[in-house]
Short mmCIF file of C-alpha atoms and ligand atoms in Angstrom, two decimals:
data_model
loop_
_atom_site.label_atom_id
_atom_site.label_comp_id
_atom_site.label_asym_id
_atom_site.label_seq_id
_atom_site.Cartn_x
_atom_site.Cartn_y
_atom_site.Cartn_z
CA MET E 164 1.99 9.79 164.49
CA LYS E 165 2.71 9.84 161.03
CA SER E 166 0.45 13.08 160.50
CA ILE E 167 2.64 15.05 163.14
CA CYS E 168 5.50 14.27 161.57
CA LEU E 169 4.12 15.26 157.93
CA LEU E 170 3.49 18.58 160.18
CA PHE E 171 6.04 18.96 161.23
CA ALA E 172 8.60 18.74 158.85
CA ALA E 173 5.95 21.16 156.15
CA PHE E 174 6.93 23.44 159.10
CA LEU E 175 10.11 23.22 159.12
CA PHE E 176 11.00 23.80 155.36
CA THR E 177 7.67 26.15 154.67
CA PRO E 178 10.33 29.03 154.25
CA TYR E 179 11.92 27.34 151.69
CA LEU E 180 8.74 26.80 149.84
CA TYR E 181 8.18 29.89 149.59
CA ALA E 182 9.41 30.92 146.22
CA GLN E 183 9.77 34.51 144.81
CA ASN E 184 6.84 36.15 143.22
CA TYR E 185 7.05 35.80 139.31
CA ASP E 186 3.33 36.97 138.87
CA GLU E 187 2.44 40.73 137.82
CA SER E 188 -0.95 40.56 138.94
CA LYS E 189 0.57 39.64 142.55
CA VAL E 190 2.90 42.69 142.55
CA GLY E 191 0.75 44.60 144.79
CA ASP E 192 1.04 48.53 145.58
CA TYR E 193 3.80 50.72 146.89
CA THR E 194 4.62 54.21 146.70
CA LEU E 195 8.31 55.00 146.83
CA PRO E 196 10.09 57.44 149.06
CA ASP E 197 9.97 61.07 147.35
CA VAL E 198 13.82 61.25 146.06
CA LEU E 199 13.10 64.99 145.70
CA THR E 200 11.48 65.88 149.36
CA ALA E 201 14.35 66.60 151.75
CA ALA E 202 14.49 65.00 155.21
CA ASN E 203 12.48 68.42 156.62
CA GLY E 204 9.95 68.64 154.26
CA LYS E 205 10.80 70.64 151.59
CA LYS E 206 10.59 70.21 148.24
CA ILE E 207 13.65 70.62 146.33
CA THR E 208 13.71 72.44 142.72
CA THR E 209 17.00 73.13 142.39
CA LYS E 210 20.45 71.85 141.09
CA LYS E 211 22.19 73.31 144.13
CA GLU E 212 19.81 72.19 146.68
CA TRP E 213 20.08 68.77 145.50
CA GLU E 214 24.21 68.97 145.93
CA GLN E 215 23.65 70.79 149.09
CA THR E 216 20.51 69.21 150.62
CA ARG E 217 19.12 65.95 149.01
CA ARG E 218 22.05 64.35 147.95
CA PRO E 219 24.26 64.20 151.38
CA GLU E 220 20.99 63.36 152.92
CA VAL E 221 21.02 60.12 150.65
CA LEU E 222 23.91 58.82 150.01
CA ASN E 223 24.21 58.80 154.72
CA LEU E 224 20.55 56.93 153.97
CA PHE E 225 21.93 54.50 151.64
CA GLU E 226 25.48 54.16 153.86
CA GLU E 227 23.41 53.92 157.20
CA HIS E 228 21.04 51.46 156.03
CA VAL E 229 22.19 49.44 153.09
CA TYR E 230 26.11 49.41 151.91
CA GLY E 231 27.90 51.46 154.54
CA GLN E 232 30.15 53.49 155.61
CA PHE E 233 32.64 53.76 152.94
CA PRO E 234 36.08 55.48 154.33
CA LYS E 235 37.47 58.38 152.43
CA LYS E 236 40.75 58.20 154.11
CA TYR E 237 43.91 55.64 154.16
CA ASP E 238 47.84 55.99 154.52
CA ARG E 239 49.24 55.95 151.03
CA LEU E 240 48.80 53.86 147.88
CA GLU E 241 51.65 52.20 146.09
CA TYR E 242 51.81 50.54 142.90
CA SER E 243 54.43 48.82 140.78
CA VAL E 244 53.75 47.18 137.07
CA LYS E 245 54.49 43.51 137.22
CA ASN E 246 54.39 43.11 133.88
CA GLU E 247 53.34 45.10 130.70
CA ASN E 248 53.71 44.18 126.90
CA LYS E 249 54.08 46.56 124.55
CA GLN E 250 53.09 43.94 121.61
CA ALA E 251 50.03 42.78 123.20
CA MET E 252 46.66 42.24 120.81
CA ASN E 253 49.22 41.82 117.32
CA GLY E 254 50.37 45.20 118.60
CA LYS E 255 46.70 46.78 119.12
CA ALA E 256 47.66 47.24 123.15
CA HIS E 257 50.19 48.30 125.31
CA LEU E 258 49.17 45.34 128.57
CA LYS E 259 50.08 47.03 131.61
CA GLU E 260 49.49 44.47 134.81
CA VAL E 261 49.55 46.88 138.62
CA GLU E 262 49.70 45.68 141.33
CA ILE E 263 48.41 48.67 143.56
CA THR E 264 48.80 48.52 147.51
CA VAL E 265 46.68 50.57 149.73
CA TYR E 266 48.36 50.62 153.27
CA ASN E 267 45.76 51.35 156.70
CA ASN E 268 45.68 50.34 159.85
CA ASN E 269 48.87 49.07 159.08
CA LYS E 270 47.87 46.89 156.82
CA PRO E 271 48.65 46.50 153.07
CA LEU E 272 45.20 45.35 151.12
CA ARG E 273 46.63 44.61 146.91
CA ILE E 274 44.36 44.67 143.99
CA ASN E 275 45.32 43.24 141.18
CA VAL E 276 44.73 45.28 137.73
CA VAL E 277 45.23 43.96 134.09
CA LEU E 278 44.76 47.05 131.97
CA PHE E 279 44.87 47.44 128.37
CA VAL E 280 45.51 50.89 126.52
CA PRO E 281 45.06 50.90 122.62
CA THR E 282 48.19 51.67 121.04
CA ASN E 283 47.42 54.13 118.56
CA ALA E 284 44.76 56.39 120.62
CA LYS E 285 45.82 59.80 121.30
CA LYS E 286 46.71 59.78 125.13
CA PRO E 287 45.67 60.46 127.94
CA VAL E 288 42.64 57.93 127.23
CA PRO E 289 39.20 57.16 128.11
CA ALA E 290 38.96 54.16 129.93
CA PHE E 291 36.33 51.16 131.68
CA LEU E 292 37.08 49.55 134.71
CA LEU E 293 35.23 46.48 135.08
CA ILE E 294 34.48 44.95 139.16
CA ASN E 295 34.69 41.14 137.76
CA ASN E 296 33.00 39.13 139.89
CA ARG E 297 32.79 35.84 137.75
CA ASN E 298 36.55 33.54 137.38
CA LYS E 299 39.19 35.19 136.42
CA ARG E 300 40.14 33.48 133.60
CA ASN E 301 37.36 36.39 131.41
CA THR E 302 40.07 38.71 132.34
CA ALA E 303 43.15 36.89 130.77
CA PRO E 304 46.57 39.00 130.54
CA ALA E 305 47.98 36.83 127.61
CA ARG E 306 44.37 36.68 125.82
CA ASP E 307 44.86 33.09 125.96
CA THR E 308 41.47 33.02 127.08
CA LEU E 309 38.40 35.69 125.55
CA SER E 310 35.38 35.90 126.85
CA GLU E 311 31.97 37.86 126.04
CA PHE E 312 31.74 39.09 129.92
CA TRP E 313 35.16 41.35 128.99
CA PRO E 314 35.54 42.01 125.22
CA ALA E 315 38.65 43.73 126.14
CA GLU E 316 40.02 43.88 121.83
CA MET E 317 36.29 45.36 121.32
CA VAL E 318 36.98 48.12 123.75
CA ILE E 319 39.99 48.41 122.28
CA ASP E 320 39.27 48.31 119.07
CA ALA E 321 36.38 51.71 119.77
CA GLY E 322 39.55 53.58 121.13
CA TYR E 323 38.95 52.76 124.56
CA ALA E 324 41.34 51.24 127.77
CA VAL E 325 40.18 48.84 129.06
CA ALA E 326 40.57 47.21 133.11
CA ALA E 327 39.80 44.82 135.36
CA PHE E 328 40.28 44.00 138.39
CA HIS E 329 38.90 41.01 140.71
CA ASN E 330 36.04 41.55 143.68
CA SER E 331 38.05 39.15 145.64
CA ASP E 332 41.14 41.37 146.67
CA ALA E 333 39.10 43.67 148.06
CA ALA E 334 36.47 41.60 150.07
CA PRO E 335 35.88 37.37 149.53
CA ASP E 336 32.39 36.72 148.63
CA ASN E 337 32.07 34.19 151.32
CA LYS E 338 29.87 35.31 154.21
CA ASN E 339 32.96 33.45 156.43
CA THR E 340 35.93 35.22 155.07
CA TYR E 341 34.87 38.98 153.51
CA GLN E 342 36.79 40.52 156.47
CA ASN E 343 40.38 39.47 155.04
CA GLY E 344 40.13 42.74 152.17
CA VAL E 345 39.16 45.91 152.65
CA LEU E 346 38.32 45.64 156.26
CA GLN E 347 41.55 44.32 157.89
CA LEU E 348 42.14 48.35 156.63
CA TYR E 349 39.04 49.85 158.63
CA PRO E 350 38.17 46.71 161.70
CA GLU E 351 36.44 48.96 163.55
CA GLN E 352 33.70 48.65 160.95
CA LEU E 353 32.98 45.49 161.27
CA GLN E 354 31.74 46.45 164.55
CA ALA E 355 29.41 48.47 163.41
CA ASP E 356 25.68 48.12 162.13
CA ASN E 357 26.34 50.50 159.13
CA GLY E 358 29.25 48.73 158.90
CA MET E 359 30.53 48.37 155.17
CA LYS E 360 30.88 44.56 154.02
CA ALA E 361 31.60 42.64 150.64
CA ILE E 362 30.02 44.83 148.22
CA GLY E 363 31.21 47.81 149.82
CA ALA E 364 34.26 46.80 149.58
CA TRP E 365 34.26 45.86 146.16
CA ALA E 366 33.07 49.53 146.01
CA TRP E 367 35.97 51.31 147.39
CA GLY E 368 38.21 49.00 145.02
CA ALA E 369 36.70 50.68 142.50
CA SER E 370 37.61 54.12 144.02
CA ARG E 371 41.72 52.73 144.07
CA VAL E 372 41.81 52.08 140.95
CA LEU E 373 40.68 55.13 140.14
CA ASP E 374 43.72 56.55 142.42
CA TYR E 375 46.07 54.79 140.45
CA PHE E 376 44.64 55.91 136.56
CA GLU E 377 45.40 59.49 138.47
CA LYS E 378 48.81 58.51 138.47
CA ASP E 379 48.53 56.55 135.35
CA LYS E 380 49.17 59.32 131.94
CA ASP E 381 48.08 57.14 129.65
CA ILE E 382 44.50 56.96 131.29
CA ASP E 383 42.20 59.54 131.41
CA ALA E 384 40.90 59.89 134.71
CA LYS E 385 37.99 62.15 134.28
CA LYS E 386 36.98 60.01 132.13
CA VAL E 387 36.73 56.20 133.60
CA ALA E 388 33.66 54.29 133.06
CA VAL E 389 32.69 51.97 135.93
CA VAL E 390 31.37 48.24 134.75
CA GLY E 391 29.79 45.63 136.57
CA HIS E 392 27.78 42.95 136.25
CA SER E 393 25.14 41.41 138.82
CA ARG E 394 26.56 41.32 142.39
CA GLY E 395 29.30 43.63 140.41
CA GLY E 396 26.92 46.01 139.07
CA LYS E 397 25.63 46.52 142.26
CA ALA E 398 29.08 47.46 143.70
CA ALA E 399 29.96 49.77 140.72
CA LEU E 400 26.46 51.94 141.39
CA TRP E 401 27.23 52.45 144.70
CA ALA E 402 31.18 53.33 144.22
CA ALA E 403 29.85 55.67 141.10
CA ALA E 404 27.51 57.39 144.02
CA GLN E 405 30.09 57.57 146.36
CA ASP E 406 33.17 58.44 144.17
CA GLN E 407 32.35 61.32 141.70
CA ARG E 408 35.28 60.77 139.75
CA PHE E 409 33.69 58.02 138.12
CA ALA E 410 32.07 59.80 134.55
CA ILE E 411 30.19 57.03 133.80
CA CYS E 412 28.29 53.97 135.46
CA ALA E 413 26.97 50.87 133.80
CA SER E 414 25.36 48.54 135.84
CA ASN E 415 24.25 44.96 134.24
CA CYS E 416 22.04 42.82 135.32
CA SER E 417 22.60 43.84 138.73
CA GLY E 418 18.78 43.66 140.01
CA ASN E 419 17.85 43.79 143.76
CA THR E 420 19.88 45.98 145.86
CA GLY E 421 21.03 47.24 142.43
CA ALA E 422 19.23 49.51 139.78
CA SER E 423 15.93 47.48 140.72
CA LEU E 424 12.99 48.77 142.92
CA ALA E 425 12.94 46.75 146.54
CA ARG E 426 9.37 47.88 147.05
CA ARG E 427 8.43 45.82 143.83
CA ASN E 428 7.20 42.32 144.93
CA PHE E 429 9.40 40.34 142.06
CA GLY E 430 12.36 38.20 141.89
CA GLU E 431 14.51 38.53 144.68
CA SER E 432 13.26 39.93 147.81
CA VAL E 433 15.50 41.55 150.96
CA GLU E 434 14.80 39.09 152.99
CA ARG E 435 16.07 36.76 150.18
CA ILE E 436 19.52 38.06 149.47
CA ASN E 437 20.06 38.75 153.13
CA THR E 438 19.44 35.43 154.33
CA SER E 439 21.82 34.40 150.66
CA PHE E 440 24.49 36.80 151.09
CA PRO E 441 24.74 37.87 154.69
CA HIS E 442 27.80 39.22 153.90
CA TRP E 443 27.38 41.88 151.56
CA PHE E 444 24.96 44.46 153.35
CA THR E 445 24.55 46.29 156.31
CA THR E 446 23.93 44.73 159.93
CA ASN E 447 21.10 47.50 159.37
CA TYR E 448 20.01 46.43 156.28
CA LYS E 449 18.12 43.10 157.47
CA LYS E 450 15.99 44.83 159.78
CA TYR E 451 14.69 45.36 156.35
CA ASN E 452 13.83 41.94 155.48
CA GLY E 453 9.91 41.06 154.70
CA ASN E 454 10.16 44.85 154.99
CA GLU E 455 10.70 46.87 152.38
CA ALA E 456 7.99 49.50 152.71
CA ALA E 457 9.87 50.73 155.86
CA LEU E 458 12.76 52.11 154.02
CA PRO E 459 13.77 55.10 153.75
CA VAL E 460 15.04 54.73 150.60
CA ASP E 461 14.79 52.87 147.70
CA GLN E 462 16.92 51.66 144.46
CA HIS E 463 15.56 55.16 141.95
CA MET E 464 17.57 56.95 144.73
CA LEU E 465 21.19 55.23 144.12
CA ILE E 466 20.59 55.83 140.59
CA ALA E 467 19.85 59.56 141.14
CA LEU E 468 22.74 60.02 143.15
CA VAL E 469 24.97 59.29 140.20
CA ALA E 470 23.57 62.65 138.27
CA PRO E 471 24.28 64.63 136.41
CA ARG E 472 26.43 61.67 135.30
CA PRO E 473 25.38 59.18 132.87
CA VAL E 474 24.05 55.71 133.80
CA TYR E 475 22.98 53.07 131.54
CA VAL E 476 21.32 49.81 133.06
CA THR E 477 20.56 46.62 131.26
CA ASN E 478 18.24 43.57 131.94
CA ALA E 479 18.15 40.23 130.54
CA SER E 480 14.57 38.81 129.16
CA LYS E 481 15.18 35.52 130.71
CA ASP E 482 16.39 37.14 134.39
CA LEU E 483 13.66 37.75 135.96
CA TRP E 484 15.20 37.21 139.41
CA ALA E 485 16.31 40.65 138.22
CA ASP E 486 13.60 42.23 138.40
CA PRO E 487 12.87 43.77 134.24
CA THR E 488 10.17 45.71 134.99
CA GLY E 489 11.48 47.17 138.57
CA THR E 490 15.04 48.17 136.82
CA PHE E 491 13.24 50.04 134.20
CA LEU E 492 11.26 52.27 136.63
CA ALA E 493 13.90 52.91 138.74
CA ILE E 494 15.82 54.49 136.29
CA LYS E 495 12.88 55.47 135.07
CA ALA E 496 12.29 57.85 138.28
CA ALA E 497 15.74 58.64 138.78
CA GLU E 498 14.65 61.51 136.10
CA PRO E 499 13.48 63.95 138.47
CA VAL E 500 17.45 64.92 139.58
CA TYR E 501 18.46 64.91 135.67
CA THR E 502 15.92 67.06 135.27
CA LEU E 503 17.32 69.32 138.36
CA PHE E 504 20.96 69.70 135.46
CA GLY E 505 18.94 70.74 132.51
CA SER E 506 19.46 67.17 131.60
CA LYS E 507 17.23 65.35 129.92
CA SER E 508 16.49 62.05 129.84
CA LYS E 509 15.50 60.06 126.58
CA LEU E 510 14.58 57.37 127.77
CA PRO E 511 10.39 56.34 126.95
CA ASP E 512 7.60 55.98 129.70
CA SER E 513 7.34 52.65 129.39
CA PRO E 514 9.60 49.55 129.49
CA PRO E 515 10.81 48.58 125.72
CA ALA E 516 10.81 45.41 123.87
CA VAL E 517 13.82 43.80 124.34
CA ASP E 518 16.38 44.58 122.13
CA THR E 519 15.93 48.00 121.90
CA PRO E 520 18.37 49.51 123.22
CA TYR E 521 18.58 53.34 124.48
CA ASP E 522 22.08 54.69 124.81
CA ASN E 523 21.68 58.19 124.48
CA PRO E 524 22.80 59.75 127.95
CA PRO E 525 22.37 60.80 130.28
CA LEU E 526 20.08 57.25 131.14
CA GLY E 527 21.12 54.29 128.67
CA TYR E 528 18.58 51.48 129.25
CA HIS E 529 18.42 47.81 127.04
CA ASN E 530 16.71 44.43 128.19
CA ARG E 531 18.89 41.87 126.14
CA VAL E 532 17.26 38.66 124.84
CA GLY E 533 18.76 36.21 126.34
CA ILE E 534 20.12 34.86 130.27
CA HIS E 535 21.41 36.97 133.00
CA ASP E 536 25.42 37.39 132.08
CA LEU E 537 27.45 40.20 130.32
CA THR E 538 27.88 40.05 126.57
CA GLU E 539 29.09 41.38 123.79
CA TYR E 540 25.60 42.79 123.09
CA ASP E 541 26.11 45.03 126.65
CA TRP E 542 29.87 46.02 126.29
CA ALA E 543 28.68 46.92 122.17
CA ASN E 544 25.71 49.84 124.09
CA PHE E 545 28.12 50.64 126.56
CA ILE E 546 30.46 51.77 124.15
CA ASP E 547 28.08 53.47 122.05
CA PHE E 548 26.23 55.33 125.51
CA ALA E 549 29.72 56.30 126.28
CA ASN E 550 31.23 57.65 122.38
CA PHE E 551 27.84 59.53 122.08
CA HIS E 552 28.58 61.07 125.97
CA TYR E 553 32.48 62.16 125.21
CA LYS E 554 31.75 63.18 121.86
CA LYS E 555 28.68 65.82 123.17
CA LYS E 556 31.45 67.26 125.46
C1 GTR Z 791 22.49 35.83 142.52
C2 GTR Z 791 21.74 37.24 143.91
C3 GTR Z 791 21.50 38.23 142.69
C4 GTR Z 791 23.25 38.36 141.74
C5 GTR Z 791 23.66 37.31 141.29
C6 GTR Z 791 24.69 37.44 140.37
O1 GTR Z 791 22.28 34.78 143.67
O2 GTR Z 791 20.55 36.89 143.60
O3 GTR Z 791 21.11 39.04 143.47
O4 GTR Z 791 23.81 39.15 142.65
O5 GTR Z 791 23.52 36.28 142.47
O6 GTR Z 791 25.47 38.47 141.17
O7 GTR Z 791 25.38 37.17 139.49
#
């Protein structure tokens, strides 16, 4: 009887005992879908063919199977400055706390933006926008808490505006309540197998902040970098893929279903992410649990959707969950699309040593020594990357 009970317990708990793979020798072979072969088998060789044929196809595959639809229409957008301080950061910056309200389906959605504009910079200024998936204190408007997660003073000193909104304004990060945000504006999404969920909603929210930037005379809306960490980094990539107005994307430690390859069996898997976070991706995406090889896309194709605009992705050496090697291989595999635009990547052939940033556009990468986090080191490299890009133009 005792042994039967033990057997039964082992059977019950087996799924939880399966650790994710961290052994390079067990990764196995995989074949990535060719980003430059169209659905009809035709090889894409020009920028025009990419833009007219393959890019829409790839975007649609990600909508259908991974992140869901990305509604383009809404009834109207209003905004008001709820609080401002022209002498913020000891006079270095102008603080604006902006409430954006988007209406659709007779429902309002409020997105609160914290924005600092450098006082002495020539207007309009380029900006960095963070999708904040951590504590709101990280983006404290009063600067009574300072955090490396959003080192706003450092960004201001570099001559950029810096902004953030909290992801929960667009969709609560909770499997029972994620509907209480953008999805109230688009209830039909909830019924659809390719309906957007939380990650899609956060990305959509970033686009609405960009709509606001287009109305703010202090901000150069053609020079906005969207930044996100981890789950926020997944959303930042999807926002930049969908909304070609974003000039730069910085995706920090975004890992599975962010910048790392799904087919590489290392760290977090599709089944694991869909199980832990059933409210992030489409219902369709669950079909690929334990079956990444059947996906019509892999994450190099998501990075490629941002081309020719610059993308910077990062890892942290101790963050094996996010698969640093698989992330580097993904950004590397996006290169052929940049090449179509005559834009030559300067990335090395194999993953660079830790703390060795490649911050020349169009494709940037580093693997910072340390843990899963967004730090001043990461931001300093995003700033270098942006400086390089904007000066070149
Ligand atoms: C983890 C999740 C990752 C990543 C991370 C984060 O638990 O498995 O995919 O998104 O959370 O957002 O910090």
